[in-house]
Every structure is written in structure tokens, then in C-alpha cells.
Amino acid sequence: MAELQALASAPATRKGPPCSIGAFLARTQPSTADALRIALNTPTIAAKAIADTLARHGETVTAYTVARHRRRGETNGCRCAR
Ligand SMILES: [Zn+2]
């Protein structure tokens, strides 16, 4: 099937700028980034709780962005590195 072969040989298109969560992780203090990564990796912590916490510190991040970052690397996730 030529279409599938074309897909396989096409250059990776999953490159792009990090989402606002990824950008925040890159510029914030390491201790804050670590705490946020732990929260992101804890499924029982709601995306909205994380978004609300970041918002209180001046980061305009929506729960949707948090959820999308949790799915990073998947087709419906953001483009941040896993
Ligand atoms: Zn991201």
C-alpha cells in the first residue's frame, strides 16, 4: 500500500513548540518543576486542581491544557517530549 509507505517515510511531524505547561516547566525553579511533574504524574490529582494552583501563581493555564500535557506524545496530546 503506497500510502502507508509514504507515511512511514515522511519526516516526523510531531515537532513543535512546547505547550504552556512545558514552557512553565522549562523556566520555573527546579523544585517547583519537580512538584508539578509529580502532580502531573498523579492521576488522582484533577487537572483543574493543577490549573487552579498555577493560576494562583499567575500562570494562565486551563485544565484542558493540563490534561493535554498529560497525554503528551499521543495523537490527542501536546507536543512536549515525554
Ligand atoms: Zn505539554
PDB file of N, CA, C and O and ligand atoms in Angstrom:
ATOM      1  N   MET A   1       0.839  -1.198   0.000  1.00  0.00           N
ATOM      2  CA  MET A   1       0.000   0.000   0.000  1.00  0.00           C
ATOM      3  C   MET A   1       0.878   1.253   0.000  1.00  0.00           C
ATOM      4  O   MET A   1       1.572   1.523   0.971  1.00  0.00           O
ATOM      5  N   ALA A   2       0.850   1.975  -1.081  1.00  0.00           N
ATOM      6  CA  ALA A   2       1.773   3.106  -1.247  1.00  0.00           C
ATOM      7  C   ALA A   2       1.549   4.193  -0.197  1.00  0.00           C
ATOM      8  O   ALA A   2       2.499   4.831   0.258  1.00  0.00           O
ATOM      9  N   GLU A   3       0.277   4.396   0.189  1.00  0.00           N
ATOM     10  CA  GLU A   3       0.017   5.468   1.169  1.00  0.00           C
ATOM     11  C   GLU A   3       0.707   5.187   2.501  1.00  0.00           C
ATOM     12  O   GLU A   3       1.240   6.079   3.143  1.00  0.00           O
ATOM     13  N   LEU A   4       0.662   3.910   2.910  1.00  0.00           N
ATOM     14  CA  LEU A   4       1.297   3.560   4.175  1.00  0.00           C
ATOM     15  C   LEU A   4       2.811   3.711   4.083  1.00  0.00           C
ATOM     16  O   LEU A   4       3.458   4.144   5.032  1.00  0.00           O
ATOM     17  N   GLN A   5       3.363   3.351   2.929  1.00  0.00           N
ATOM     18  CA  GLN A   5       4.804   3.525   2.765  1.00  0.00           C
ATOM     19  C   GLN A   5       5.167   5.009   2.807  1.00  0.00           C
ATOM     20  O   GLN A   5       6.189   5.392   3.386  1.00  0.00           O
ATOM     21  N   ALA A   6       4.316   5.839   2.228  1.00  0.00           N
ATOM     22  CA  ALA A   6       4.580   7.277   2.263  1.00  0.00           C
ATOM     23  C   ALA A   6       4.533   7.802   3.693  1.00  0.00           C
ATOM     24  O   ALA A   6       5.343   8.638   4.095  1.00  0.00           O
ATOM     25  N   LEU A   7       3.587   7.279   4.489  1.00  0.00           N
ATOM     26  CA  LEU A   7       3.502   7.695   5.892  1.00  0.00           C
ATOM     27  C   LEU A   7       4.788   7.360   6.625  1.00  0.00           C
ATOM     28  O   LEU A   7       5.312   8.154   7.396  1.00  0.00           O
ATOM     29  N   ALA A   8       5.284   6.159   6.363  1.00  0.00           N
ATOM     30  CA  ALA A   8       6.457   5.695   7.086  1.00  0.00           C
ATOM     31  C   ALA A   8       7.699   6.484   6.702  1.00  0.00           C
ATOM     32  O   ALA A   8       8.599   6.664   7.518  1.00  0.00           O
ATOM     33  N   SER A   9       7.756   6.951   5.458  1.00  0.00           N
ATOM     34  CA  SER A   9       8.957   7.645   5.023  1.00  0.00           C
ATOM     35  C   SER A   9       8.867   9.155   5.212  1.00  0.00           C
ATOM     36  O   SER A   9       9.848   9.865   5.026  1.00  0.00           O
ATOM     37  N   ALA A  10       7.691   9.645   5.584  1.00  0.00           N
ATOM     38  CA  ALA A  10       7.554  11.089   5.800  1.00  0.00           C
ATOM     39  C   ALA A  10       8.349  11.497   7.037  1.00  0.00           C
ATOM     40  O   ALA A  10       8.465  10.717   7.986  1.00  0.00           O
ATOM     41  N   PRO A  11       8.896  12.702   7.034  1.00  0.00           N
ATOM     42  CA  PRO A  11       9.618  13.155   8.219  1.00  0.00           C
ATOM     43  C   PRO A  11       8.664  13.294   9.397  1.00  0.00           C
ATOM     44  O   PRO A  11       7.461  13.504   9.218  1.00  0.00           O
ATOM     45  N   ALA A  12       9.193  13.167  10.594  1.00  0.00           N
ATOM     46  CA  ALA A  12       8.360  13.272  11.783  1.00  0.00           C
ATOM     47  C   ALA A  12       7.718  14.648  11.844  1.00  0.00           C
ATOM     48  O   ALA A  12       8.379  15.665  11.672  1.00  0.00           O
ATOM     49  N   THR A  13       6.429  14.666  12.045  1.00  0.00           N
ATOM     50  CA  THR A  13       5.723  15.944  12.109  1.00  0.00           C
ATOM     51  C   THR A  13       5.309  16.269  13.542  1.00  0.00           C
ATOM     52  O   THR A  13       4.566  17.202  13.763  1.00  0.00           O
ATOM     53  N   ARG A  14       5.798  15.506  14.491  1.00  0.00           N
ATOM     54  CA  ARG A  14       5.378  15.728  15.872  1.00  0.00           C
ATOM     55  C   ARG A  14       6.259  16.751  16.581  1.00  0.00           C
ATOM     56  O   ARG A  14       6.289  16.808  17.791  1.00  0.00           O
ATOM     57  N   LYS A  15       7.017  17.534  15.824  1.00  0.00           N
ATOM     58  CA  LYS A  15       7.847  18.542  16.464  1.00  0.00           C
ATOM     59  C   LYS A  15       7.081  19.845  16.539  1.00  0.00           C
ATOM     60  O   LYS A  15       6.350  20.205  15.629  1.00  0.00           O
ATOM     61  N   GLY A  16       7.295  20.573  17.607  1.00  0.00           N
ATOM     62  CA  GLY A  16       6.637  21.856  17.724  1.00  0.00           C
ATOM     63  C   GLY A  16       7.033  22.514  19.022  1.00  0.00           C
ATOM     64  O   GLY A  16       7.778  21.923  19.806  1.00  0.00           O
ATOM     65  N   PRO A  17       6.549  23.707  19.231  1.00  0.00           N
ATOM     66  CA  PRO A  17       6.874  24.382  20.494  1.00  0.00           C
ATOM     67  C   PRO A  17       6.199  23.664  21.654  1.00  0.00           C
ATOM     68  O   PRO A  17       5.152  23.038  21.465  1.00  0.00           O
ATOM     69  N   PRO A  18       6.790  23.731  22.831  1.00  0.00           N
ATOM     70  CA  PRO A  18       6.130  23.108  23.982  1.00  0.00           C
ATOM     71  C   PRO A  18       4.843  23.857  24.318  1.00  0.00           C
ATOM     72  O   PRO A  18       4.695  25.035  23.982  1.00  0.00           O
ATOM     73  N   CYS A  19       3.912  23.180  24.950  1.00  0.00           N
ATOM     74  CA  CYS A  19       2.683  23.848  25.389  1.00  0.00           C
ATOM     75  C   CYS A  19       3.008  24.724  26.590  1.00  0.00           C
ATOM     76  O   CYS A  19       4.149  24.770  27.062  1.00  0.00           O
ATOM     77  N   SER A  20       2.011  25.418  27.119  1.00  0.00           N
ATOM     78  CA  SER A  20       2.293  26.352  28.220  1.00  0.00           C
ATOM     79  C   SER A  20       2.771  25.613  29.466  1.00  0.00           C
ATOM     80  O   SER A  20       3.544  26.161  30.252  1.00  0.00           O
ATOM     81  N   ILE A  21       2.347  24.365  29.652  1.00  0.00           N
ATOM     82  CA  ILE A  21       2.856  23.586  30.777  1.00  0.00           C
ATOM     83  C   ILE A  21       4.342  23.280  30.576  1.00  0.00           C
ATOM     84  O   ILE A  21       5.161  23.448  31.475  1.00  0.00           O
ATOM     85  N   GLY A  22       4.678  22.834  29.377  1.00  0.00           N
ATOM     86  CA  GLY A  22       6.075  22.532  29.078  1.00  0.00           C
ATOM     87  C   GLY A  22       6.961  23.763  29.197  1.00  0.00           C
ATOM     88  O   GLY A  22       8.080  23.695  29.712  1.00  0.00           O
ATOM     89  N   ALA A  23       6.444  24.894  28.739  1.00  0.00           N
ATOM     90  CA  ALA A  23       7.208  26.139  28.822  1.00  0.00           C
ATOM     91  C   ALA A  23       7.405  26.548  30.283  1.00  0.00           C
ATOM     92  O   ALA A  23       8.487  26.995  30.678  1.00  0.00           O
ATOM     93  N   PHE A  24       6.352  26.367  31.086  1.00  0.00           N
ATOM     94  CA  PHE A  24       6.459  26.700  32.505  1.00  0.00           C
ATOM     95  C   PHE A  24       7.478  25.798  33.193  1.00  0.00           C
ATOM     96  O   PHE A  24       8.319  26.273  33.979  1.00  0.00           O
ATOM     97  N   LEU A  25       7.434  24.501  32.900  1.00  0.00           N
ATOM     98  CA  LEU A  25       8.381  23.553  33.492  1.00  0.00           C
ATOM     99  C   LEU A  25       9.820  23.947  33.150  1.00  0.00           C
ATOM    100  O   LEU A  25      10.730  23.788  33.959  1.00  0.00           O
ATOM    101  N   ALA A  26      10.008  24.476  31.939  1.00  0.00           N
ATOM    102  CA  ALA A  26      11.358  24.796  31.479  1.00  0.00           C
ATOM    103  C   ALA A  26      11.914  26.035  32.152  1.00  0.00           C
ATOM    104  O   ALA A  26      13.123  26.162  32.304  1.00  0.00           O
ATOM    105  N   ARG A  27      11.030  26.957  32.585  1.00  0.00           N
ATOM    106  CA  ARG A  27      11.563  28.213  33.103  1.00  0.00           C
ATOM    107  C   ARG A  27      11.409  28.370  34.610  1.00  0.00           C
ATOM    108  O   ARG A  27      12.001  29.281  35.191  1.00  0.00           O
ATOM    109  N   THR A  28      10.611  27.517  35.243  1.00  0.00           N
ATOM    110  CA  THR A  28      10.391  27.694  36.675  1.00  0.00           C
ATOM    111  C   THR A  28      11.538  27.076  37.476  1.00  0.00           C
ATOM    112  O   THR A  28      12.410  26.400  36.925  1.00  0.00           O
ATOM    113  N   GLN A  29      11.540  27.325  38.790  1.00  0.00           N
ATOM    114  CA  GLN A  29      12.574  26.759  39.651  1.00  0.00           C
ATOM    115  C   GLN A  29      12.495  25.241  39.624  1.00  0.00           C
ATOM    116  O   GLN A  29      11.408  24.670  39.540  1.00  0.00           O
ATOM    117  N   PRO A  30      13.675  24.574  39.747  1.00  0.00           N
ATOM    118  CA  PRO A  30      13.671  23.097  39.698  1.00  0.00           C
ATOM    119  C   PRO A  30      12.747  22.465  40.735  1.00  0.00           C
ATOM    120  O   PRO A  30      12.069  21.476  40.434  1.00  0.00           O
ATOM    121  N   SER A  31      12.685  23.043  41.944  1.00  0.00           N
ATOM    122  CA  SER A  31      11.833  22.436  42.972  1.00  0.00           C
ATOM    123  C   SER A  31      10.362  22.539  42.575  1.00  0.00           C
ATOM    124  O   SER A  31       9.577  21.617  42.808  1.00  0.00           O
ATOM    125  N   THR A  32       9.992  23.663  41.967  1.00  0.00           N
ATOM    126  CA  THR A  32       8.611  23.829  41.504  1.00  0.00           C
ATOM    127  C   THR A  32       8.315  22.875  40.355  1.00  0.00           C
ATOM    128  O   THR A  32       7.251  22.253  40.296  1.00  0.00           O
ATOM    129  N   ALA A  33       9.272  22.759  39.433  1.00  0.00           N
ATOM    130  CA  ALA A  33       9.078  21.865  38.293  1.00  0.00           C
ATOM    131  C   ALA A  33       8.919  20.421  38.757  1.00  0.00           C
ATOM    132  O   ALA A  33       8.066  19.694  38.255  1.00  0.00           O
ATOM    133  N   ASP A  34       9.733  20.020  39.741  1.00  0.00           N
ATOM    134  CA  ASP A  34       9.632  18.651  40.260  1.00  0.00           C
ATOM    135  C   ASP A  34       8.255  18.419  40.875  1.00  0.00           C
ATOM    136  O   ASP A  34       7.629  17.380  40.637  1.00  0.00           O
ATOM    137  N   ALA A  35       7.796  19.388  41.681  1.00  0.00           N
ATOM    138  CA  ALA A  35       6.490  19.235  42.329  1.00  0.00           C
ATOM    139  C   ALA A  35       5.385  19.154  41.285  1.00  0.00           C
ATOM    140  O   ALA A  35       4.441  18.363  41.415  1.00  0.00           O
ATOM    141  N   LEU A  36       5.496  19.975  40.244  1.00  0.00           N
ATOM    142  CA  LEU A  36       4.474  19.955  39.192  1.00  0.00           C
ATOM    143  C   LEU A  36       4.508  18.636  38.424  1.00  0.00           C
ATOM    144  O   LEU A  36       3.456  18.068  38.113  1.00  0.00           O
ATOM    145  N   ARG A  37       5.718  18.127  38.159  1.00  0.00           N
ATOM    146  CA  ARG A  37       5.809  16.843  37.445  1.00  0.00           C
ATOM    147  C   ARG A  37       5.178  15.721  38.256  1.00  0.00           C
ATOM    148  O   ARG A  37       4.491  14.856  37.707  1.00  0.00           O
ATOM    149  N   ILE A  38       5.392  15.746  39.573  1.00  0.00           N
ATOM    150  CA  ILE A  38       4.794  14.715  40.428  1.00  0.00           C
ATOM    151  C   ILE A  38       3.270  14.829  40.377  1.00  0.00           C
ATOM    152  O   ILE A  38       2.559  13.831  40.237  1.00  0.00           O
ATOM    153  N   ALA A  39       2.778  16.070  40.449  1.00  0.00           N
ATOM    154  CA  ALA A  39       1.320  16.269  40.389  1.00  0.00           C
ATOM    155  C   ALA A  39       0.768  15.785  39.048  1.00  0.00           C
ATOM    156  O   ALA A  39      -0.283  15.145  38.996  1.00  0.00           O
ATOM    157  N   LEU A  40       1.497  16.085  37.970  1.00  0.00           N
ATOM    158  CA  LEU A  40       1.037  15.664  36.640  1.00  0.00           C
ATOM    159  C   LEU A  40       1.014  14.149  36.522  1.00  0.00           C
ATOM    160  O   LEU A  40       0.166  13.586  35.828  1.00  0.00           O
ATOM    161  N   ASN A  41       1.945  13.488  37.216  1.00  0.00           N
ATOM    162  CA  ASN A  41       2.036  12.035  37.125  1.00  0.00           C
ATOM    163  C   ASN A  41       1.132  11.330  38.127  1.00  0.00           C
ATOM    164  O   ASN A  41       1.149  10.104  38.203  1.00  0.00           O
ATOM    165  N   THR A  42       0.389  12.097  38.921  1.00  0.00           N
ATOM    166  CA  THR A  42      -0.520  11.512  39.903  1.00  0.00           C
ATOM    167  C   THR A  42      -1.935  11.606  39.363  1.00  0.00           C
ATOM    168  O   THR A  42      -2.540  12.684  39.360  1.00  0.00           O
ATOM    169  N   PRO A  43      -2.479  10.491  38.848  1.00  0.00           N
ATOM    170  CA  PRO A  43      -3.784  10.548  38.174  1.00  0.00           C
ATOM    171  C   PRO A  43      -4.920  11.014  39.073  1.00  0.00           C
ATOM    172  O   PRO A  43      -5.915  11.536  38.572  1.00  0.00           O
ATOM    173  N   THR A  44      -4.765  10.832  40.385  1.00  0.00           N
ATOM    174  CA  THR A  44      -5.860  11.211  41.285  1.00  0.00           C
ATOM    175  C   THR A  44      -5.935  12.722  41.486  1.00  0.00           C
ATOM    176  O   THR A  44      -6.918  13.218  42.039  1.00  0.00           O
ATOM    177  N   ILE A  45      -4.899  13.450  41.092  1.00  0.00           N
ATOM    178  CA  ILE A  45      -4.946  14.913  41.175  1.00  0.00           C
ATOM    179  C   ILE A  45      -5.622  15.433  39.913  1.00  0.00           C
ATOM    180  O   ILE A  45      -5.149  15.189  38.801  1.00  0.00           O
ATOM    181  N   ALA A  46      -6.739  16.133  40.092  1.00  0.00           N
ATOM    182  CA  ALA A  46      -7.507  16.606  38.943  1.00  0.00           C
ATOM    183  C   ALA A  46      -6.733  17.673  38.175  1.00  0.00           C
ATOM    184  O   ALA A  46      -6.015  18.486  38.768  1.00  0.00           O
ATOM    185  N   ALA A  47      -6.890  17.638  36.859  1.00  0.00           N
ATOM    186  CA  ALA A  47      -6.237  18.646  36.019  1.00  0.00           C
ATOM    187  C   ALA A  47      -6.668  20.047  36.426  1.00  0.00           C
ATOM    188  O   ALA A  47      -5.863  20.986  36.418  1.00  0.00           O
ATOM    189  N   LYS A  48      -7.931  20.183  36.827  1.00  0.00           N
ATOM    190  CA  LYS A  48      -8.426  21.503  37.225  1.00  0.00           C
ATOM    191  C   LYS A  48      -7.725  21.997  38.483  1.00  0.00           C
ATOM    192  O   LYS A  48      -7.437  23.190  38.611  1.00  0.00           O
ATOM    193  N   ALA A  49      -7.430  21.085  39.423  1.00  0.00           N
ATOM    194  CA  ALA A  49      -6.735  21.484  40.650  1.00  0.00           C
ATOM    195  C   ALA A  49      -5.344  22.014  40.323  1.00  0.00           C
ATOM    196  O   ALA A  49      -4.884  22.999  40.908  1.00  0.00           O
ATOM    197  N   ILE A  50      -4.673  21.355  39.392  1.00  0.00           N
ATOM    198  CA  ILE A  50      -3.344  21.811  38.980  1.00  0.00           C
ATOM    199  C   ILE A  50      -3.454  23.168  38.285  1.00  0.00           C
ATOM    200  O   ILE A  50      -2.690  24.101  38.574  1.00  0.00           O
ATOM    201  N   ALA A  51      -4.425  23.295  37.390  1.00  0.00           N
ATOM    202  CA  ALA A  51      -4.601  24.551  36.660  1.00  0.00           C
ATOM    203  C   ALA A  51      -4.921  25.693  37.619  1.00  0.00           C
ATOM    204  O   ALA A  51      -4.381  26.797  37.493  1.00  0.00           O
ATOM    205  N   ASP A  52      -5.795  25.421  38.602  1.00  0.00           N
ATOM    206  CA  ASP A  52      -6.171  26.465  39.562  1.00  0.00           C
ATOM    207  C   ASP A  52      -4.967  26.896  40.389  1.00  0.00           C
ATOM    208  O   ASP A  52      -4.784  28.079  40.682  1.00  0.00           O
ATOM    209  N   THR A  53      -4.131  25.927  40.775  1.00  0.00           N
ATOM    210  CA  THR A  53      -2.947  26.247  41.568  1.00  0.00           C
ATOM    211  C   THR A  53      -1.988  27.116  40.769  1.00  0.00           C
ATOM    212  O   THR A  53      -1.471  28.124  41.265  1.00  0.00           O
ATOM    213  N   LEU A  54      -1.763  26.738  39.520  1.00  0.00           N
ATOM    214  CA  LEU A  54      -0.874  27.536  38.667  1.00  0.00           C
ATOM    215  C   LEU A  54      -1.460  28.929  38.446  1.00  0.00           C
ATOM    216  O   LEU A  54      -0.727  29.925  38.427  1.00  0.00           O
ATOM    217  N   ALA A  55      -2.777  28.996  38.307  1.00  0.00           N
ATOM    218  CA  ALA A  55      -3.420  30.299  38.070  1.00  0.00           C
ATOM    219  C   ALA A  55      -3.212  31.233  39.252  1.00  0.00           C
ATOM    220  O   ALA A  55      -3.028  32.439  39.076  1.00  0.00           O
ATOM    221  N   ARG A  56      -3.226  30.664  40.454  1.00  0.00           N
ATOM    222  CA  ARG A  56      -3.000  31.499  41.636  1.00  0.00           C
ATOM    223  C   ARG A  56      -1.594  32.078  41.649  1.00  0.00           C
ATOM    224  O   ARG A  56      -1.324  33.039  42.356  1.00  0.00           O
ATOM    225  N   HIS A  57      -0.693  31.470  40.916  1.00  0.00           N
ATOM    226  CA  HIS A  57       0.682  31.970  40.846  1.00  0.00           C
ATOM    227  C   HIS A  57       0.931  32.709  39.542  1.00  0.00           C
ATOM    228  O   HIS A  57       2.080  32.877  39.131  1.00  0.00           O
ATOM    229  N   GLY A  58      -0.135  33.115  38.900  1.00  0.00           N
ATOM    230  CA  GLY A  58      -0.004  33.985  37.744  1.00  0.00           C
ATOM    231  C   GLY A  58       0.146  33.279  36.414  1.00  0.00           C
ATOM    232  O   GLY A  58       0.361  33.933  35.397  1.00  0.00           O
ATOM    233  N   GLU A  59       0.046  31.950  36.420  1.00  0.00           N
ATOM    234  CA  GLU A  59       0.132  31.221  35.149  1.00  0.00           C
ATOM    235  C   GLU A  59      -1.272  31.003  34.616  1.00  0.00           C
ATOM    236  O   GLU A  59      -2.103  30.398  35.290  1.00  0.00           O
ATOM    237  N   THR A  60      -1.542  31.496  33.431  1.00  0.00           N
ATOM    238  CA  THR A  60      -2.860  31.269  32.852  1.00  0.00           C
ATOM    239  C   THR A  60      -2.842  29.949  32.088  1.00  0.00           C
ATOM    240  O   THR A  60      -2.416  29.873  30.943  1.00  0.00           O
ATOM    241  N   VAL A  61      -3.243  28.922  32.799  1.00  0.00           N
ATOM    242  CA  VAL A  61      -3.262  27.563  32.253  1.00  0.00           C
ATOM    243  C   VAL A  61      -4.647  26.997  32.502  1.00  0.00           C
ATOM    244  O   VAL A  61      -5.198  27.145  33.592  1.00  0.00           O
ATOM    245  N   THR A  62      -5.224  26.370  31.495  1.00  0.00           N
ATOM    246  CA  THR A  62      -6.543  25.777  31.675  1.00  0.00           C
ATOM    247  C   THR A  62      -6.413  24.294  32.016  1.00  0.00           C
ATOM    248  O   THR A  62      -5.380  23.673  31.763  1.00  0.00           O
ATOM    249  N   ALA A  63      -7.479  23.756  32.601  1.00  0.00           N
ATOM    250  CA  ALA A  63      -7.498  22.326  32.915  1.00  0.00           C
ATOM    251  C   ALA A  63      -7.310  21.501  31.642  1.00  0.00           C
ATOM    252  O   ALA A  63      -6.676  20.443  31.664  1.00  0.00           O
ATOM    253  N   TYR A  64      -7.844  22.021  30.540  1.00  0.00           N
ATOM    254  CA  TYR A  64      -7.689  21.303  29.271  1.00  0.00           C
ATOM    255  C   TYR A  64      -6.218  21.201  28.884  1.00  0.00           C
ATOM    256  O   TYR A  64      -5.751  20.141  28.442  1.00  0.00           O
ATOM    257  N   THR A  65      -5.472  22.292  29.074  1.00  0.00           N
ATOM    258  CA  THR A  65      -4.047  22.278  28.739  1.00  0.00           C
ATOM    259  C   THR A  65      -3.298  21.279  29.614  1.00  0.00           C
ATOM    260  O   THR A  65      -2.405  20.559  29.140  1.00  0.00           O
ATOM    261  N   VAL A  66      -3.668  21.226  30.891  1.00  0.00           N
ATOM    262  CA  VAL A  66      -3.031  20.266  31.803  1.00  0.00           C
ATOM    263  C   VAL A  66      -3.316  18.842  31.336  1.00  0.00           C
ATOM    264  O   VAL A  66      -2.412  18.006  31.253  1.00  0.00           O
ATOM    265  N   ALA A  67      -4.586  18.568  30.995  1.00  0.00           N
ATOM    266  CA  ALA A  67      -4.960  17.224  30.556  1.00  0.00           C
ATOM    267  C   ALA A  67      -4.250  16.856  29.259  1.00  0.00           C
ATOM    268  O   ALA A  67      -3.788  15.726  29.076  1.00  0.00           O
ATOM    269  N   ARG A  68      -4.148  17.842  28.385  1.00  0.00           N
ATOM    270  CA  ARG A  68      -3.483  17.594  27.105  1.00  0.00           C
ATOM    271  C   ARG A  68      -1.995  17.308  27.331  1.00  0.00           C
ATOM    272  O   ARG A  68      -1.415  16.448  26.680  1.00  0.00           O
ATOM    273  N   HIS A  69      -1.379  18.025  28.280  1.00  0.00           N
ATOM    274  CA  HIS A  69       0.043  17.781  28.557  1.00  0.00           C
ATOM    275  C   HIS A  69       0.233  16.391  29.159  1.00  0.00           C
ATOM    276  O   HIS A  69       1.239  15.731  28.903  1.00  0.00           O
ATOM    277  N   ARG A  70      -0.744  15.948  29.944  1.00  0.00           N
ATOM    278  CA  ARG A  70      -0.656  14.592  30.492  1.00  0.00           C
ATOM    279  C   ARG A  70      -0.675  13.548  29.383  1.00  0.00           C
ATOM    280  O   ARG A  70      -0.168  12.446  29.563  1.00  0.00           O
ATOM    281  N   ARG A  71      -1.276  13.884  28.239  1.00  0.00           N
ATOM    282  CA  ARG A  71      -1.332  12.956  27.102  1.00  0.00           C
ATOM    283  C   ARG A  71      -0.222  13.238  26.097  1.00  0.00           C
ATOM    284  O   ARG A  71      -0.286  12.778  24.958  1.00  0.00           O
ATOM    285  N   ARG A  72       0.816  13.982  26.502  1.00  0.00           N
ATOM    286  CA  ARG A  72       1.864  14.388  25.560  1.00  0.00           C
ATOM    287  C   ARG A  72       2.446  13.175  24.855  1.00  0.00           C
ATOM    288  O   ARG A  72       2.616  12.118  25.449  1.00  0.00           O
ATOM    289  N   GLY A  73       2.691  13.362  23.571  1.00  0.00           N
ATOM    290  CA  GLY A  73       3.233  12.280  22.763  1.00  0.00           C
ATOM    291  C   GLY A  73       2.152  11.448  22.104  1.00  0.00           C
ATOM    292  O   GLY A  73       2.412  10.782  21.111  1.00  0.00           O
ATOM    293  N   GLU A  74       0.925  11.493  22.637  1.00  0.00           N
ATOM    294  CA  GLU A  74      -0.171  10.782  21.997  1.00  0.00           C
ATOM    295  C   GLU A  74      -0.809  11.689  20.946  1.00  0.00           C
ATOM    296  O   GLU A  74      -0.579  12.900  20.934  1.00  0.00           O
ATOM    297  N   THR A  75      -1.642  11.097  20.083  1.00  0.00           N
ATOM    298  CA  THR A  75      -2.183  11.886  18.980  1.00  0.00           C
ATOM    299  C   THR A  75      -3.062  13.028  19.483  1.00  0.00           C
ATOM    300  O   THR A  75      -3.158  14.068  18.836  1.00  0.00           O
ATOM    301  N   ASN A  76      -3.705  12.868  20.638  1.00  0.00           N
ATOM    302  CA  ASN A  76      -4.555  13.932  21.146  1.00  0.00           C
ATOM    303  C   ASN A  76      -3.884  14.677  22.302  1.00  0.00           C
ATOM    304  O   ASN A  76      -4.544  15.350  23.070  1.00  0.00           O
ATOM    305  N   GLY A  77      -2.572  14.530  22.404  1.00  0.00           N
ATOM    306  CA  GLY A  77      -1.839  15.235  23.452  1.00  0.00           C
ATOM    307  C   GLY A  77      -1.051  16.395  22.890  1.00  0.00           C
ATOM    308  O   GLY A  77      -1.113  16.701  21.702  1.00  0.00           O
ATOM    309  N   CYS A  78      -0.294  17.047  23.761  1.00  0.00           N
ATOM    310  CA  CYS A  78       0.545  18.152  23.295  1.00  0.00           C
ATOM    311  C   CYS A  78       1.821  17.589  22.697  1.00  0.00           C
ATOM    312  O   CYS A  78       2.029  16.377  22.661  1.00  0.00           O
ATOM    313  N   ARG A  79       2.688  18.484  22.244  1.00  0.00           N
ATOM    314  CA  ARG A  79       3.883  18.054  21.534  1.00  0.00           C
ATOM    315  C   ARG A  79       5.128  18.073  22.395  1.00  0.00           C
ATOM    316  O   ARG A  79       6.242  17.982  21.878  1.00  0.00           O
ATOM    317  N   CYS A  80       4.963  18.186  23.695  1.00  0.00           N
ATOM    318  CA  CYS A  80       6.129  18.154  24.579  1.00  0.00           C
ATOM    319  C   CYS A  80       6.765  16.761  24.549  1.00  0.00           C
ATOM    320  O   CYS A  80       6.088  15.777  24.272  1.00  0.00           O
ATOM    321  N   ALA A  81       8.059  16.710  24.854  1.00  0.00           N
ATOM    322  CA  ALA A  81       8.752  15.427  24.928  1.00  0.00           C
ATOM    323  C   ALA A  81       8.254  14.661  26.141  1.00  0.00           C
ATOM    324  O   ALA A  81       7.929  15.237  27.169  1.00  0.00           O
ATOM    325  N   ARG A  82       8.205  13.376  25.998  1.00  0.00           N
ATOM    326  CA  ARG A  82       7.818  12.521  27.123  1.00  0.00           C
ATOM    327  C   ARG A  82       8.998  12.278  28.025  1.00  0.00           C
ATOM    328  O   ARG A  82      10.073  12.073  27.566  1.00  0.00           O
TER     329      ARG A  82
HETATM  330 ZN    ZN B   1       2.966  19.864  27.012  1.00  0.00          ZN
END
